[in-house]
mmCIF file of C-alpha atoms in Angstrom:
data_model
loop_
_atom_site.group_PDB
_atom_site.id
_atom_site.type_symbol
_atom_site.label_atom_id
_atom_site.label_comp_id
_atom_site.label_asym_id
_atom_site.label_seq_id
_atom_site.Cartn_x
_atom_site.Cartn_y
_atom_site.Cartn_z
ATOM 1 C CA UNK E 1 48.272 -34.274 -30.604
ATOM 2 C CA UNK E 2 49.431 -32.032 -27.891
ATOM 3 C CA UNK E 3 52.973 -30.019 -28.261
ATOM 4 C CA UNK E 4 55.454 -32.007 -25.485
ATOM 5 C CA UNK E 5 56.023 -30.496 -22.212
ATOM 6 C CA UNK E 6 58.948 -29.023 -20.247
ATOM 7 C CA UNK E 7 59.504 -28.543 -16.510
ATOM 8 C CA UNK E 8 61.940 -25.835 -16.088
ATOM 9 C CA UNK E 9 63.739 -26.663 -13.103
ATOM 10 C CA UNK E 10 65.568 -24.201 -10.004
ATOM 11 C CA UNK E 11 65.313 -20.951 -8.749
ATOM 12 C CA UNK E 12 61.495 -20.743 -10.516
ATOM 13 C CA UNK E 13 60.013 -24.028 -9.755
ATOM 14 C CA UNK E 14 56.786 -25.086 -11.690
ATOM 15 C CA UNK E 15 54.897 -25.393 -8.349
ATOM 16 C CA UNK E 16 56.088 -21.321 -7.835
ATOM 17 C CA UNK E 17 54.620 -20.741 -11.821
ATOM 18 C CA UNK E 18 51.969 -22.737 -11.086
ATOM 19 C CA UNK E 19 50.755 -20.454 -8.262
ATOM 20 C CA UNK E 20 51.725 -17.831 -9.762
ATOM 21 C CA UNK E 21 49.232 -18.308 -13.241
ATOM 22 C CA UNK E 22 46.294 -19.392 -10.870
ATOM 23 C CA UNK E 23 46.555 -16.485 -8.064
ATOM 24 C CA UNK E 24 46.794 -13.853 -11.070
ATOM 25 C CA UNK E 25 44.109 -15.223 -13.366
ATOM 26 C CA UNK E 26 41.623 -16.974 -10.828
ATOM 27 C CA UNK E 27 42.636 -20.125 -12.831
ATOM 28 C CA UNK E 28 40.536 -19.150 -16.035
ATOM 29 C CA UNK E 29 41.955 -22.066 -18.652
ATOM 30 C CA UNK E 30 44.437 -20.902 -20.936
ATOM 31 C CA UNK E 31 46.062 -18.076 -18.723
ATOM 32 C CA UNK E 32 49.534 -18.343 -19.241
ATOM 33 C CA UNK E 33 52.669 -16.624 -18.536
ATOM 34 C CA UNK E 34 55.952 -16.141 -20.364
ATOM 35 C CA UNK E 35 59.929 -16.462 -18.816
ATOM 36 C CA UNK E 36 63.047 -16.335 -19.578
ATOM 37 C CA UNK E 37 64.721 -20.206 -19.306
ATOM 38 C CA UNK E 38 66.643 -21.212 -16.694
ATOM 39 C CA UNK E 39 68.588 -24.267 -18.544
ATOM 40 C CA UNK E 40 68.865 -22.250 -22.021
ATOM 41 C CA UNK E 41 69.845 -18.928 -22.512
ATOM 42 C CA UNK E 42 67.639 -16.527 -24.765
ATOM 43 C CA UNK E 43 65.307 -19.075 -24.572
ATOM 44 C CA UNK E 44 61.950 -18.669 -22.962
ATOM 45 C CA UNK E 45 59.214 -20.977 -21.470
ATOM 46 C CA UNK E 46 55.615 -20.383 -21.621
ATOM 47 C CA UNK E 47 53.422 -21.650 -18.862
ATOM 48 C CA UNK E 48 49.888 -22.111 -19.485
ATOM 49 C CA UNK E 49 47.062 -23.575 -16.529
ATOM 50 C CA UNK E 50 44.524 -25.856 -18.695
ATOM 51 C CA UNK E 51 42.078 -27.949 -16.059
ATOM 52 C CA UNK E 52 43.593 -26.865 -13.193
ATOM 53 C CA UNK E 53 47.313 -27.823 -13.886
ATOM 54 C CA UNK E 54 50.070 -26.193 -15.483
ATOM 55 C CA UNK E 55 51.877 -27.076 -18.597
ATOM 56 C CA UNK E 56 55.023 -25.960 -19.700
ATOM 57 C CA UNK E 57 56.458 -25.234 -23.179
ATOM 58 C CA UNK E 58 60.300 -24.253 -23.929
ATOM 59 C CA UNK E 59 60.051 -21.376 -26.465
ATOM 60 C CA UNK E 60 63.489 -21.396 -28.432
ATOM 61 C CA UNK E 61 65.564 -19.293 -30.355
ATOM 62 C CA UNK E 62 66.527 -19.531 -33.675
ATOM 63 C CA UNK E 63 69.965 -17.917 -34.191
ATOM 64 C CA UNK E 64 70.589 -14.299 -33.070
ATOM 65 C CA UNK E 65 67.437 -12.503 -34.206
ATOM 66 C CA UNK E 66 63.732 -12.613 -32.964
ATOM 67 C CA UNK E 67 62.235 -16.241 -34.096
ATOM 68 C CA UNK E 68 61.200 -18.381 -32.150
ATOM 69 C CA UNK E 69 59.187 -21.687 -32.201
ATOM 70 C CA UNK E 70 57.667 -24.219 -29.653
ATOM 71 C CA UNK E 71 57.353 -27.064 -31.726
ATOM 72 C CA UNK E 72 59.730 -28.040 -34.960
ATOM 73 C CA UNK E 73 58.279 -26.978 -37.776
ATOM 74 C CA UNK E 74 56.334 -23.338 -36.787
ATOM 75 C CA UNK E 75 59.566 -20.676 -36.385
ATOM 76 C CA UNK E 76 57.583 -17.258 -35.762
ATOM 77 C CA UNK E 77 59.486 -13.746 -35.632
ATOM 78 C CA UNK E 78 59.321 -12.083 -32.799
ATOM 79 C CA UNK E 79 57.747 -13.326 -29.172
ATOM 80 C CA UNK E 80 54.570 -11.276 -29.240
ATOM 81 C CA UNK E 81 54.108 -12.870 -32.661
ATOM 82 C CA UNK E 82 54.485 -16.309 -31.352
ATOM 83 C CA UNK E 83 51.585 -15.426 -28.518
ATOM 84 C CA UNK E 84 49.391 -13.818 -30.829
ATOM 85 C CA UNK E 85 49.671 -17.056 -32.996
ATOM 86 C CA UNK E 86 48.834 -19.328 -30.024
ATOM 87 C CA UNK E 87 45.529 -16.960 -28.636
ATOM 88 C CA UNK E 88 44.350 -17.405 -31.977
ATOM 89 C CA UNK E 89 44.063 -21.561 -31.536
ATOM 90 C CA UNK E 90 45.898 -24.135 -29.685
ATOM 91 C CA UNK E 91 48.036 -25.468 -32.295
ATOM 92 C CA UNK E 92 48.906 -28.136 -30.894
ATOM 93 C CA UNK E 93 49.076 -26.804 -27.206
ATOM 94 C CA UNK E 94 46.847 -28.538 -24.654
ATOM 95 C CA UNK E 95 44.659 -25.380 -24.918
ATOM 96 C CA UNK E 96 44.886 -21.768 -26.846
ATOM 97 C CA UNK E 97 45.800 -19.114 -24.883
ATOM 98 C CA UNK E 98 43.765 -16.453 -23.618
ATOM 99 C CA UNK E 99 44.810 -14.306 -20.436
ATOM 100 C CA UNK E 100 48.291 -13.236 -20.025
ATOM 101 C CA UNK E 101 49.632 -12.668 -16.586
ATOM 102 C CA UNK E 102 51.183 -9.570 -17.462
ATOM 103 C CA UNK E 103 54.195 -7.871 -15.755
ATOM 104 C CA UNK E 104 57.032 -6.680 -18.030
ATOM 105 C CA UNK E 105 57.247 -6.462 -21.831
ATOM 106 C CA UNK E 106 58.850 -8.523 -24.083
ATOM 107 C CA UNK E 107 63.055 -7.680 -24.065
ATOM 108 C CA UNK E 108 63.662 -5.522 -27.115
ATOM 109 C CA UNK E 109 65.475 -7.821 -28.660
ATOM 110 C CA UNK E 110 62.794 -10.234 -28.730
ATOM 111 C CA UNK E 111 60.096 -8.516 -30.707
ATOM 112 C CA UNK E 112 59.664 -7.816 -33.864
ATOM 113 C CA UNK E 113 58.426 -4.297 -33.441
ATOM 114 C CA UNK E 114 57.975 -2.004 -31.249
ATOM 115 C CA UNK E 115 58.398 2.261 -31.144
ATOM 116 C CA UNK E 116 60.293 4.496 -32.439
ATOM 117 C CA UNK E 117 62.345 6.163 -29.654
ATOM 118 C CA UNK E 118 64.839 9.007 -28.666
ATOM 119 C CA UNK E 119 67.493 6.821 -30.384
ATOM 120 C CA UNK E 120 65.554 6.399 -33.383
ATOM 121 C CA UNK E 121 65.377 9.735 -34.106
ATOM 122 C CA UNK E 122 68.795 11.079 -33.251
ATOM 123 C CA UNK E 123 70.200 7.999 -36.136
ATOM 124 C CA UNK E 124 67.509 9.347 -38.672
ATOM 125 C CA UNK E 125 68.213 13.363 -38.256
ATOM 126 C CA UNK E 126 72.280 12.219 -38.404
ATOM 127 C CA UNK E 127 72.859 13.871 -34.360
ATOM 128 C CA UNK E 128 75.667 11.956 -33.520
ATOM 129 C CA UNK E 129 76.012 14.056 -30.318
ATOM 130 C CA UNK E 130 73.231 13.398 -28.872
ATOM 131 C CA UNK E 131 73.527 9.211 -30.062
ATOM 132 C CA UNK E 132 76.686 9.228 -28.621
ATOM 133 C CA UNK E 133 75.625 10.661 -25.296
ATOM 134 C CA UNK E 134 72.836 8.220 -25.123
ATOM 135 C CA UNK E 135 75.267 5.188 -25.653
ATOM 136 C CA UNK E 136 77.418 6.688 -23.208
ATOM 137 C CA UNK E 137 75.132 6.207 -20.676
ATOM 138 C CA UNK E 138 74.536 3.163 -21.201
ATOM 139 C CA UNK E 139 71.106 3.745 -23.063
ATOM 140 C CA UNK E 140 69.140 0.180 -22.606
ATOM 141 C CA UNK E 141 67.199 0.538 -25.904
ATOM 142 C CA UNK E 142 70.207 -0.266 -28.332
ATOM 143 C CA UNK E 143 67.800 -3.092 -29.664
ATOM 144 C CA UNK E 144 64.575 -1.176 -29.883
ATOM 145 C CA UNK E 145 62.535 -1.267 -32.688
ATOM 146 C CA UNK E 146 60.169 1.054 -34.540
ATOM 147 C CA UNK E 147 57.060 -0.250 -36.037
ATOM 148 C CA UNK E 148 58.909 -1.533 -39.186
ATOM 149 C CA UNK E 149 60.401 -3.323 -36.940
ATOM 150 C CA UNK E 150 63.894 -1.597 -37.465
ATOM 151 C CA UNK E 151 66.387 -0.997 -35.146
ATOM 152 C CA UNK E 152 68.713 2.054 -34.893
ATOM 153 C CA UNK E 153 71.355 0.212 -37.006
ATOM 154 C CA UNK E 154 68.758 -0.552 -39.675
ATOM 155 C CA UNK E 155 68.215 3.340 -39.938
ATOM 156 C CA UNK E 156 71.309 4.081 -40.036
ATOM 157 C CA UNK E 157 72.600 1.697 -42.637
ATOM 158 C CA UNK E 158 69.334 2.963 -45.078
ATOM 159 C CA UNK E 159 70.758 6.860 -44.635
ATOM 160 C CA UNK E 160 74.792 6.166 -44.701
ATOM 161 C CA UNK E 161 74.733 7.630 -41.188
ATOM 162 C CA UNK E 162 78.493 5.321 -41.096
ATOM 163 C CA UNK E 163 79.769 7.698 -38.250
ATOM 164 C CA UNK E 164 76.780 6.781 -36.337
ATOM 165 C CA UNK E 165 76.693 3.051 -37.345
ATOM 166 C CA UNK E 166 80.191 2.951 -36.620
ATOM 167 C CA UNK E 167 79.119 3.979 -32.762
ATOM 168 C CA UNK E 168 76.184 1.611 -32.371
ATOM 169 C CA UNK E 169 79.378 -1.397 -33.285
ATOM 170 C CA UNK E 170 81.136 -0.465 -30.960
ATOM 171 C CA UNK E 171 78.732 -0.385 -28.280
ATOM 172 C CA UNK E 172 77.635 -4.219 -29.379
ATOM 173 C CA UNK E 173 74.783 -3.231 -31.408
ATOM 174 C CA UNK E 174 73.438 -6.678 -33.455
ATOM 175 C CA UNK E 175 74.662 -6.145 -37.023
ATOM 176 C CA UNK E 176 72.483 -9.041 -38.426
ATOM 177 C CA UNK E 177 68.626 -7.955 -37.197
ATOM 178 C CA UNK E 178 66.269 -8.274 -39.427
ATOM 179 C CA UNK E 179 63.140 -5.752 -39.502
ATOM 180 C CA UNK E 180 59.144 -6.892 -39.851
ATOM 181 C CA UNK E 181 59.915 -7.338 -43.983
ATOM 182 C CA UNK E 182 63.025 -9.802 -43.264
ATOM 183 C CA UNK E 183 65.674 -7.556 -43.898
ATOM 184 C CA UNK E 184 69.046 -6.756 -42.249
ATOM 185 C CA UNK E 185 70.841 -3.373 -42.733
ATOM 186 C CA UNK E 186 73.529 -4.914 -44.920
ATOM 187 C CA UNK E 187 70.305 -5.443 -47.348
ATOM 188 C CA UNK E 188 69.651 -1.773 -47.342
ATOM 189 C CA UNK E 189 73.242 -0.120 -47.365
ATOM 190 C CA UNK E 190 72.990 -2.332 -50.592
ATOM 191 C CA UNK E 191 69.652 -1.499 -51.846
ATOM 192 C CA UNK E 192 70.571 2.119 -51.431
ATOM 193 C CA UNK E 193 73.926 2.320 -53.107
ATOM 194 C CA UNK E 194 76.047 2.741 -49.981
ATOM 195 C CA UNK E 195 79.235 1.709 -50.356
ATOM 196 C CA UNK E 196 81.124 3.102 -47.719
ATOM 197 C CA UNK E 197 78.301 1.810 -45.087
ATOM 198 C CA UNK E 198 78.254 -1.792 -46.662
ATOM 199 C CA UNK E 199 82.163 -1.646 -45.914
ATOM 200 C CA UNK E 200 81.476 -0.157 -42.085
ATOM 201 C CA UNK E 201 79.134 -3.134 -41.675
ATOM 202 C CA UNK E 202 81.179 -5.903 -43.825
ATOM 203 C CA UNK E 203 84.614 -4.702 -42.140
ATOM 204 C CA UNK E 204 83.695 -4.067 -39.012
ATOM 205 C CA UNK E 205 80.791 -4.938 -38.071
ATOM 206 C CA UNK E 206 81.532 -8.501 -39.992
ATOM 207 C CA UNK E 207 77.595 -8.527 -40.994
ATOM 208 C CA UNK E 208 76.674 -11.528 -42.509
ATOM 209 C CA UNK E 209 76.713 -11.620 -46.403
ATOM 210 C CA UNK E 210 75.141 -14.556 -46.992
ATOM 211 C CA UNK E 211 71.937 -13.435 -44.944
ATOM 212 C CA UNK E 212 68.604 -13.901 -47.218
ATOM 213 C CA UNK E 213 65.420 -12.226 -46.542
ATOM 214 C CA UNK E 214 63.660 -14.101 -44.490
ATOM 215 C CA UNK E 215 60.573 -13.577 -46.458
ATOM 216 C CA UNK E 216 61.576 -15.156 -49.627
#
């Protein structure tokens, strides 16, 4: 049985996706293209043209981290997961997917990895200068992640970089991420024996102690 349908409604109407998926992709079944919802924030929808018509699917978020799911009982970590998941069989879609209408990638904060970056490596060699100058600007990668999956707070929760973690709080940085293994950077201040940096993220970064790996 098919996964039920949404119509996401306003500014991007399903007639507008609609031509959208079959001007791009010469309506080939299965191409499909991926939003951001208008009725639910951090949500997304995923519209995919099977027999000439497109369907729409409302991908949603569990909590504040990268999982998602389309119907109840699949909750996949990180968006490009999710897609992967759905080109490799329907699943319960009307179709599996197969050519993506491609135009930006997935926010940072939806994946669950990605590259390591300038921000990355100024957290790992301890250069609080040059991390603070790229916060200052208003550096857009604050979610990033490297191919573990690990953001610039995980990094600097596994090396006791606390002047640095203490910087990435205060610019809003999500305490609570979880990396490609399931685990948040409280689990590794812990694993490591940091005391000082489980306080920093406990105290003021109010991390979540009760957080399990998600993997267990």
């Amino acid at each position: 049985m098919a996964l039920e349908s949404t119509r996401p409604p306003t500014d991007m109407s399903p007639r507008n996706i609609s031509w959208g998926v079959k001007a791009a992709d010469g309506s080939e079944d299965g191409a499909f293209l991926v939003r951001e919802s208008n009725t639910a924030v951090r949500d997304y929808v995923l519209s995919v043209l099977h027999e000439g018509e497109v369907v729409h699917y409302q991908i949603r978020r569990h909590g504040e981290d990268a999982f998602f799911s389309i119907d109840e009982h699949t909750i996949i970590h990180g968006l490009e997961t999710l897609i992967e998941y759905y080109q490799e069989a329907a699943h319960g879609l009307v179709t599996k997917l197969t050519k993506i209408c491609k135009k930006d990638p997935p926010p940072h904060d939806s994946r669950r990895h990605g590259r390591t970056n300038l921000l990355h490596r100024a957290t790992k060699e301890g250069n609080y200068t040059v991390v603070s100058e790229l916060l200052k600007c208003g550096y857009r990668s604050l979610e990033a992640k490297n191919q573990e999956g690990q953001t610039a707070v995980h990094l600097a929760s596994r090396m006791g970089k606390d002047d640095i973690l203490k910087k990435l709080i205060e610019s809003g940085a999500n305490i609570n991420c979880r990396d490609t293994a399931g685990y948040t950077p409280l689990h590794y201040a812990c694993q490591s024996n940091l005391p000082s940096t489980v306080r920093v993220l406990v105290q003021i970064g109010f991390a979540n102690i009760q957080a399990r790996n998600s993997d267990t």
